Short mmCIF file of C-alpha atoms and ligand atoms in Angstrom, two decimals:
data_model
loop_
_atom_site.label_atom_id
_atom_site.label_comp_id
_atom_site.label_asym_id
_atom_site.label_seq_id
_atom_site.Cartn_x
_atom_site.Cartn_y
_atom_site.Cartn_z
CA SER A 1 -100.65 65.83 -5.86
CA LYS A 2 -101.02 68.79 -3.59
CA THR A 3 -101.06 66.46 -0.54
CA ASP A 4 -97.63 65.06 -1.57
CA GLU A 5 -96.13 68.32 -2.11
CA LEU A 6 -97.35 69.53 1.36
CA SER A 7 -95.80 66.67 3.14
CA LEU A 8 -92.73 67.11 1.20
CA LEU A 9 -92.56 70.70 2.41
CA ALA A 10 -93.50 69.44 6.01
CA ALA A 11 -90.71 66.81 5.96
CA SER A 12 -88.23 69.72 4.57
CA SER A 13 -89.16 71.94 7.54
CA GLY A 14 -88.29 70.17 10.68
CA ASN A 15 -85.81 71.53 13.18
CA LEU A 16 -82.18 70.66 12.64
CA SER A 17 -80.57 68.54 14.91
CA SER A 18 -79.20 70.20 17.99
CA SER A 19 -75.58 69.26 17.22
CA THR A 20 -75.80 71.87 14.17
CA SER A 21 -77.59 74.43 16.15
CA PRO A 22 -75.66 77.17 17.94
CA GLN A 23 -78.16 77.70 20.51
CA PRO A 24 -78.27 75.46 23.53
CA THR A 25 -82.15 75.83 23.54
CA ALA A 26 -82.60 72.87 21.10
CA GLY A 27 -86.46 72.67 21.41
CA LYS A 28 -88.98 73.43 18.76
CA ARG A 29 -88.72 77.30 17.66
CA SER A 30 -91.41 79.31 16.25
CA SER A 31 -91.76 82.87 14.93
CA LYS A 32 -92.51 83.90 18.59
CA ASP A 33 -88.69 83.32 19.12
CA PHE A 34 -87.80 86.24 16.84
CA ILE A 35 -88.45 89.97 16.34
CA PHE A 36 -88.97 90.70 12.73
CA GLY A 37 -87.71 93.71 11.28
CA ARG A 38 -87.27 94.98 7.81
CA VAL A 39 -87.45 93.10 4.46
CA ILE A 40 -84.10 92.68 3.15
CA GLY A 41 -85.11 91.15 -0.13
CA GLU A 42 -87.64 89.24 -1.98
CA GLY A 43 -87.27 86.21 -4.18
CA SER A 44 -89.73 84.83 -6.49
CA PHE A 45 -91.49 82.73 -3.88
CA SER A 46 -89.90 84.21 -0.72
CA THR A 47 -89.22 87.13 1.34
CA VAL A 48 -86.13 87.65 3.59
CA TYR A 49 -86.38 89.74 6.71
CA LEU A 50 -84.03 91.02 9.04
CA ALA A 51 -84.61 89.41 12.55
CA LYS A 52 -83.42 89.36 16.02
CA ASP A 53 -83.28 86.03 18.31
CA ILE A 54 -85.05 87.33 21.44
CA HIS A 55 -82.97 85.01 23.48
CA THR A 56 -79.56 85.75 22.07
CA SER A 57 -80.19 89.16 20.60
CA LYS A 58 -78.44 87.88 17.62
CA GLU A 59 -79.32 89.21 14.17
CA LEU A 60 -80.33 86.81 11.60
CA ALA A 61 -81.86 86.62 8.17
CA ILE A 62 -85.21 84.81 8.03
CA LYS A 63 -86.39 83.48 4.84
CA VAL A 64 -90.15 82.95 4.78
CA CYS A 65 -91.78 81.05 2.12
CA ASP A 66 -95.70 81.01 1.53
CA LYS A 67 -96.46 77.41 1.12
CA ARG A 68 -99.27 77.78 -1.48
CA HIS A 69 -96.96 79.91 -3.68
CA VAL A 70 -94.44 77.37 -3.27
CA ILE A 71 -96.68 74.72 -4.70
CA ARG A 72 -98.10 76.95 -7.24
CA GLU A 73 -94.55 77.71 -8.46
CA LYS A 74 -93.74 74.05 -8.11
CA LYS A 75 -90.78 74.79 -6.08
CA ALA A 76 -91.11 72.11 -3.24
CA GLU A 77 -88.07 70.37 -4.64
CA TYR A 78 -86.02 73.54 -4.81
CA ILE A 79 -86.81 74.31 -1.25
CA LYS A 80 -86.05 70.72 0.10
CA ARG A 81 -82.67 70.89 -1.75
CA GLU A 82 -81.83 74.09 -0.41
CA LYS A 83 -82.39 72.87 3.26
CA GLU A 84 -80.67 69.58 2.74
CA VAL A 85 -77.55 71.26 1.21
CA LEU A 86 -77.50 74.10 3.90
CA ASN A 87 -77.69 71.02 6.36
CA MET A 88 -74.75 69.21 5.06
CA LEU A 89 -72.71 72.48 5.03
CA SER A 90 -73.36 73.16 8.76
CA VAL A 91 -72.88 69.62 9.88
CA ASN A 92 -69.75 69.51 7.90
CA PHE A 93 -68.46 73.11 8.93
CA LYS A 94 -64.85 73.72 7.87
CA ALA A 95 -63.01 76.42 9.79
CA THR A 96 -60.75 77.36 6.77
CA ALA A 97 -63.89 77.49 4.41
CA PRO A 98 -66.58 79.15 6.46
CA PHE A 99 -67.88 80.70 3.16
CA PHE A 100 -71.41 79.64 3.40
CA VAL A 101 -74.63 81.07 4.91
CA LYS A 102 -75.39 79.00 7.91
CA LEU A 103 -79.05 77.46 8.28
CA TYR A 104 -79.56 77.78 12.31
CA CYS A 105 -83.09 76.23 12.18
CA THR A 106 -86.28 75.73 10.32
CA PHE A 107 -89.94 76.00 11.40
CA GLN A 108 -93.22 76.52 10.01
CA ASP A 109 -96.86 77.42 10.75
CA PRO A 110 -99.93 76.44 8.50
CA ASP A 111 -99.14 78.95 5.86
CA ARG A 112 -95.53 79.46 5.82
CA LEU A 113 -92.14 77.81 6.04
CA TYR A 114 -89.29 79.63 8.01
CA PHE A 115 -85.43 79.41 7.52
CA THR A 116 -83.26 81.31 10.05
CA LEU A 117 -79.90 82.04 8.43
CA THR A 118 -76.88 84.11 8.89
CA TYR A 119 -77.43 87.55 7.92
CA ALA A 120 -75.26 88.75 5.48
CA LYS A 121 -74.76 92.45 6.31
CA ASN A 122 -73.18 93.78 3.24
CA GLY A 123 -75.56 92.04 0.86
CA GLU A 124 -74.60 90.81 -2.47
CA LEU A 125 -71.17 90.79 -4.26
CA LEU A 126 -72.65 91.86 -7.50
CA PRO A 127 -73.38 95.74 -6.88
CA TYR A 128 -69.85 95.86 -5.56
CA ILE A 129 -68.56 94.90 -9.08
CA THR A 130 -71.22 96.99 -10.58
CA ARG A 131 -70.33 100.17 -8.41
CA VAL A 132 -66.59 100.22 -9.04
CA GLY A 133 -66.75 99.19 -12.89
CA CYS A 134 -64.29 96.37 -12.14
CA PHE A 135 -62.09 95.04 -9.44
CA ASP A 136 -58.40 95.66 -9.04
CA ILE A 137 -56.00 92.55 -9.06
CA ASP A 138 -55.82 92.39 -5.49
CA CYS A 139 -59.59 92.26 -4.99
CA THR A 140 -59.96 89.99 -7.88
CA ARG A 141 -57.52 87.57 -6.43
CA PHE A 142 -58.71 87.74 -2.87
CA TYR A 143 -62.49 87.21 -3.69
CA SER A 144 -61.90 84.48 -6.49
CA ALA A 145 -59.74 82.68 -3.96
CA GLU A 146 -62.25 82.73 -1.19
CA ILE A 147 -64.84 81.39 -3.97
CA LEU A 148 -62.41 78.54 -4.82
CA GLN A 149 -61.84 77.62 -1.43
CA ALA A 150 -65.51 77.42 -0.92
CA LEU A 151 -65.85 75.31 -4.11
CA GLU A 152 -63.16 73.05 -3.00
CA HIS A 153 -65.10 72.28 0.24
CA MET A 154 -68.50 71.91 -1.35
CA HIS A 155 -67.14 69.48 -3.95
CA SER A 156 -65.32 67.41 -1.29
CA LEU A 157 -68.76 67.03 0.10
CA GLY A 158 -70.13 66.11 -3.39
CA ILE A 159 -72.15 69.31 -3.56
CA ILE A 160 -72.26 71.10 -7.06
CA HIS A 161 -73.87 74.57 -6.66
CA ARG A 162 -74.91 74.91 -10.36
CA ASP A 163 -76.09 78.52 -10.03
CA LEU A 164 -72.68 80.24 -8.69
CA LYS A 165 -72.99 84.09 -9.77
CA PRO A 166 -72.07 87.15 -7.98
CA GLU A 167 -76.00 87.58 -6.84
CA ASN A 168 -75.54 84.44 -4.98
CA ILE A 169 -72.28 85.51 -3.00
CA LEU A 170 -73.30 87.62 -0.16
CA LEU A 171 -70.78 89.33 2.11
CA ASN A 172 -70.79 89.40 5.80
CA GLU A 173 -69.76 92.36 8.17
CA GLU A 174 -65.99 91.63 7.59
CA MET A 175 -66.55 91.64 3.93
CA HIS A 176 -65.93 87.90 3.47
CA ILE A 177 -68.11 85.83 1.28
CA LEU A 178 -71.13 83.75 2.06
CA ILE A 179 -72.24 81.58 -0.63
CA THR A 180 -76.10 81.05 -0.69
CA ASP A 181 -78.86 80.05 -2.98
CA PHE A 182 -78.39 76.24 -3.02
CA GLY A 183 -81.94 75.34 -4.63
CA SER A 184 -80.44 74.37 -8.07
CA SER A 185 -77.69 72.45 -6.35
CA LYS A 186 -76.97 68.78 -6.78
CA ILE A 187 -75.57 66.23 -4.34
CA LEU A 188 -73.60 63.58 -5.96
CA ASN A 189 -73.61 59.99 -4.45
CA ALA A 190 -70.12 58.95 -3.27
CA THR A 191 -69.54 56.50 -6.29
CA HIS A 192 -70.32 59.37 -8.83
CA ARG A 193 -68.15 62.04 -7.10
CA GLY A 194 -66.01 63.72 -9.64
CA GLN A 195 -67.63 62.29 -12.65
CA ASP A 196 -70.00 63.38 -15.26
CA VAL A 197 -73.30 62.16 -13.40
CA GLU A 198 -76.99 61.83 -12.64
CA ASN A 199 -78.71 59.91 -15.48
CA GLU A 200 -81.68 59.69 -13.41
CA GLU A 201 -82.21 63.48 -12.97
CA ARG A 202 -81.23 64.23 -16.59
CA ALA A 203 -84.46 62.95 -18.12
CA VAL A 204 -86.54 65.21 -15.77
CA ARG A 205 -84.51 68.35 -16.39
CA ARG A 206 -84.60 67.73 -20.11
CA ARG A 207 -88.25 68.45 -20.05
CA ASN A 208 -87.58 71.58 -18.03
CA SER A 209 -85.51 74.45 -18.68
CA PHE A 210 -81.77 74.62 -18.09
CA VAL A 211 -80.51 74.88 -14.55
CA GLY A 212 -78.71 78.13 -13.64
CA THR A 213 -78.34 81.42 -14.92
CA ALA A 214 -77.57 82.25 -18.60
CA GLN A 215 -74.39 84.25 -18.43
CA TYR A 216 -72.79 81.56 -16.04
CA VAL A 217 -74.30 78.32 -17.53
CA SER A 218 -71.70 75.80 -18.72
CA PRO A 219 -71.69 74.49 -22.31
CA GLU A 220 -72.41 70.71 -20.93
CA LEU A 221 -75.57 72.06 -19.17
CA LEU A 222 -76.64 73.48 -22.49
CA THR A 223 -76.12 70.32 -24.64
CA ASP A 224 -76.48 67.23 -22.71
CA LYS A 225 -77.82 68.79 -19.46
CA SER A 226 -75.27 67.04 -17.15
CA ALA A 227 -73.45 68.75 -14.50
CA SER A 228 -70.19 67.81 -12.81
CA PRO A 229 -68.07 69.91 -10.23
CA ALA A 230 -66.31 71.56 -13.18
CA SER A 231 -69.31 73.38 -14.02
CA ASP A 232 -68.87 75.20 -10.99
CA LEU A 233 -65.31 75.94 -12.36
CA TRP A 234 -66.72 77.17 -15.62
CA ALA A 235 -68.81 79.72 -13.37
CA LEU A 236 -65.70 80.71 -11.40
CA GLY A 237 -63.97 81.38 -14.92
CA CYS A 238 -67.04 83.69 -15.72
CA ILE A 239 -66.82 85.44 -12.49
CA ILE A 240 -63.02 86.03 -12.53
CA TYR A 241 -63.62 87.66 -16.13
CA GLN A 242 -66.52 89.65 -14.78
CA MET A 243 -64.23 91.08 -11.78
CA VAL A 244 -61.35 91.88 -14.24
CA ALA A 245 -63.49 93.22 -17.06
CA GLY A 246 -66.60 94.56 -15.24
CA VAL A 247 -68.94 92.60 -17.63
CA THR A 248 -69.52 88.93 -18.03
CA PRO A 249 -67.42 87.12 -20.88
CA PHE A 250 -70.70 85.93 -22.64
CA HIS A 251 -73.12 88.83 -22.99
CA ALA A 252 -75.68 89.36 -25.78
CA GLY A 253 -79.18 90.83 -26.08
CA SER A 254 -80.96 87.46 -25.60
CA GLU A 255 -80.49 84.40 -23.62
CA TYR A 256 -80.49 82.42 -26.93
CA MET A 257 -77.69 84.61 -28.22
CA ILE A 258 -75.66 84.18 -25.02
CA PHE A 259 -76.05 80.31 -25.24
CA GLN A 260 -74.68 80.64 -29.05
CA LYS A 261 -71.69 82.36 -27.62
CA ILE A 262 -71.19 79.92 -24.83
CA LEU A 263 -71.46 77.16 -27.28
CA LYS A 264 -68.80 78.58 -29.49
CA LEU A 265 -66.51 79.88 -26.80
CA ASP A 266 -67.00 83.15 -28.35
CA TYR A 267 -65.38 85.67 -25.55
CA ILE A 268 -62.47 87.86 -25.66
CA CYS A 269 -60.52 89.50 -23.00
CA PRO A 270 -60.37 93.29 -23.43
CA ASP A 271 -57.28 95.28 -23.79
CA GLY A 272 -55.45 95.79 -20.27
CA PHE A 273 -56.83 92.43 -18.88
CA SER A 274 -54.07 91.13 -16.60
CA PRO A 275 -52.06 88.48 -18.42
CA SER A 276 -52.04 86.10 -15.71
CA ALA A 277 -55.87 86.48 -15.17
CA LYS A 278 -56.42 85.87 -18.91
CA ASP A 279 -54.35 82.86 -18.59
CA LEU A 280 -56.40 81.30 -15.82
CA VAL A 281 -59.80 82.39 -17.31
CA ASP A 282 -58.60 80.75 -20.60
CA LYS A 283 -57.93 77.45 -18.63
CA LEU A 284 -61.12 77.45 -16.79
CA LEU A 285 -63.35 78.59 -19.76
CA VAL A 286 -62.72 75.20 -21.67
CA LEU A 287 -65.63 73.74 -23.62
CA GLU A 288 -64.74 70.06 -22.66
CA SER A 289 -65.56 70.15 -18.84
CA SER A 290 -62.59 67.50 -17.96
CA ASN A 291 -60.05 69.72 -19.77
CA ARG A 292 -60.64 72.59 -17.37
CA LEU A 293 -57.88 73.48 -14.85
CA GLY A 294 -58.65 71.56 -11.70
CA ALA A 295 -60.85 69.20 -13.21
CA CYS A 296 -58.55 66.20 -12.89
CA ASP A 297 -57.38 67.03 -9.28
CA LYS A 298 -57.82 64.23 -7.04
CA GLU A 299 -58.44 66.33 -3.93
CA GLY A 300 -58.99 69.99 -3.71
CA TYR A 301 -57.87 72.25 -6.54
CA PRO A 302 -54.09 72.36 -6.22
CA SER A 303 -53.66 72.87 -9.94
CA ILE A 304 -55.89 76.05 -9.73
CA LYS A 305 -54.24 77.41 -6.54
CA SER A 306 -50.91 76.98 -8.06
CA HIS A 307 -51.53 79.03 -11.24
CA PRO A 308 -49.29 82.18 -11.23
CA PHE A 309 -52.32 84.31 -10.69
CA TYR A 310 -52.63 83.23 -7.08
CA GLN A 311 -48.75 83.59 -6.25
CA GLY A 312 -48.16 84.14 -2.79
CA MET A 313 -51.88 83.53 -1.77
CA ASP A 314 -52.41 81.72 1.74
CA PHE A 315 -55.68 79.91 0.90
CA GLU A 316 -55.94 78.14 4.19
CA THR A 317 -55.86 81.64 6.29
CA LEU A 318 -58.29 83.65 3.75
CA HIS A 319 -60.81 83.94 6.41
CA GLN A 320 -58.52 85.41 9.04
CA GLN A 321 -57.12 88.02 6.57
CA THR A 322 -58.43 91.33 6.14
CA PRO A 323 -60.10 91.66 2.68
CA PRO A 324 -58.67 94.29 0.40
CA VAL A 325 -60.84 97.46 0.22
CA ILE A 326 -63.12 97.53 -2.87
CA SER A 327 -62.46 100.63 -4.82
P1 LIG B 1 -85.20 83.47 -6.34
O1 LIG B 1 -85.57 82.57 -5.20
O2 LIG B 1 -86.10 84.14 -7.20
O3 LIG B 1 -84.00 82.78 -7.16
P2 LIG B 1 -83.44 84.88 -4.40
O4 LIG B 1 -82.58 83.50 -4.34
O5 LIG B 1 -82.70 86.10 -4.60
O6 LIG B 1 -84.44 84.78 -5.68
P3 LIG B 1 -84.13 84.84 -1.63
O7 LIG B 1 -83.23 83.87 -1.38
O8 LIG B 1 -85.55 84.86 -1.22
O9 LIG B 1 -84.52 84.81 -3.37
O10 LIG B 1 -83.50 86.30 -1.32
C1 LIG B 1 -84.15 87.34 -1.70
C2 LIG B 1 -83.13 88.51 -1.36
O11 LIG B 1 -82.72 88.65 -0.08
C3 LIG B 1 -81.97 88.63 -2.17
O12 LIG B 1 -81.83 89.78 -2.68
C4 LIG B 1 -80.70 88.24 -1.22
O13 LIG B 1 -79.67 88.91 -1.60
C5 LIG B 1 -81.40 88.88 0.01
N1 LIG B 1 -80.88 87.60 1.04
C6 LIG B 1 -81.12 86.35 0.97
N2 LIG B 1 -80.53 85.72 1.97
C7 LIG B 1 -79.88 86.66 2.79
C8 LIG B 1 -78.95 86.64 3.77
N3 LIG B 1 -78.73 85.64 4.53
N4 LIG B 1 -78.43 87.64 4.41
C9 LIG B 1 -78.76 88.96 3.62
N5 LIG B 1 -79.58 89.06 2.58
C10 LIG B 1 -80.06 87.82 2.12
#
């Protein structure tokens, strides 16, 4: 019912605990604490503004969702999940994997929900790939390594993103990645971690459309609609391919045709594709999720990190390194 959904939204919109808030002023915040600037972007049920915290002068991105619109679009669960995951990542902040948009606080008024987030000054990764056509090997190695480091951290917390793609990878002022858009993500409970999971959710999703974006969706999500951390490794394989080739591995005129190609593993690496990148992509784009490189690693992704493609890469200090210039 509408009342249930509204209470769900209200519950999902309380302030974060002060331990996760960077400001010493832990009290309830409202839109009066911020100066709203230009619109950075619009989603299907949200508008993101550039804003300034009047107390600290810190620049932030504030995502504003219209409650009625959220309910009309049946996105209350999506917003609740997004907040829950951003909270987990903020509480479990990892200095060697600071590659996530941070949620500072949430608040609401009668009509809207507000999420104050790290402002990713350089926007999405996608236009950078599009602009240069494709990344050189240094950029591909660096950016895919940051994504891998982020996945390692997320997966260690039992979070599967399920919609990883260059539009959801933002860039901060120093050109390091900030992963965002956790509305489609899944939190595994401890006993299920690392396995194919979530029977309880499967039936619900079978009635709805698939989770994710056609080009990056893993075969297991198309067939039995179950996701595991290895589904994000599939998406990583697609993104590495895209960085090297400039296009996604499975592209076609319609979603249906894309799905057919994915299920047949119908992709080819064009001439000139770096052989070690090809070897890595071929080991990630594997139909059987448990056979993907890294899928059987007990802790972290040592088998991916030790692939020859990443020879000499220091994953632990990526956030302190100067990213290679994209050209
Ligand atoms: P949808 O909700 O329809 O999937 P979306 O996820 O892109 O779309 P939003 O999260 O509202 O929707 O984001 C809208 C736009 O604002 C996007 O283009 C995104 O790049 C930009 N954006 C979102 N968050 C930030 C941020 N923290 N910093 C900078 N830009 C952002």
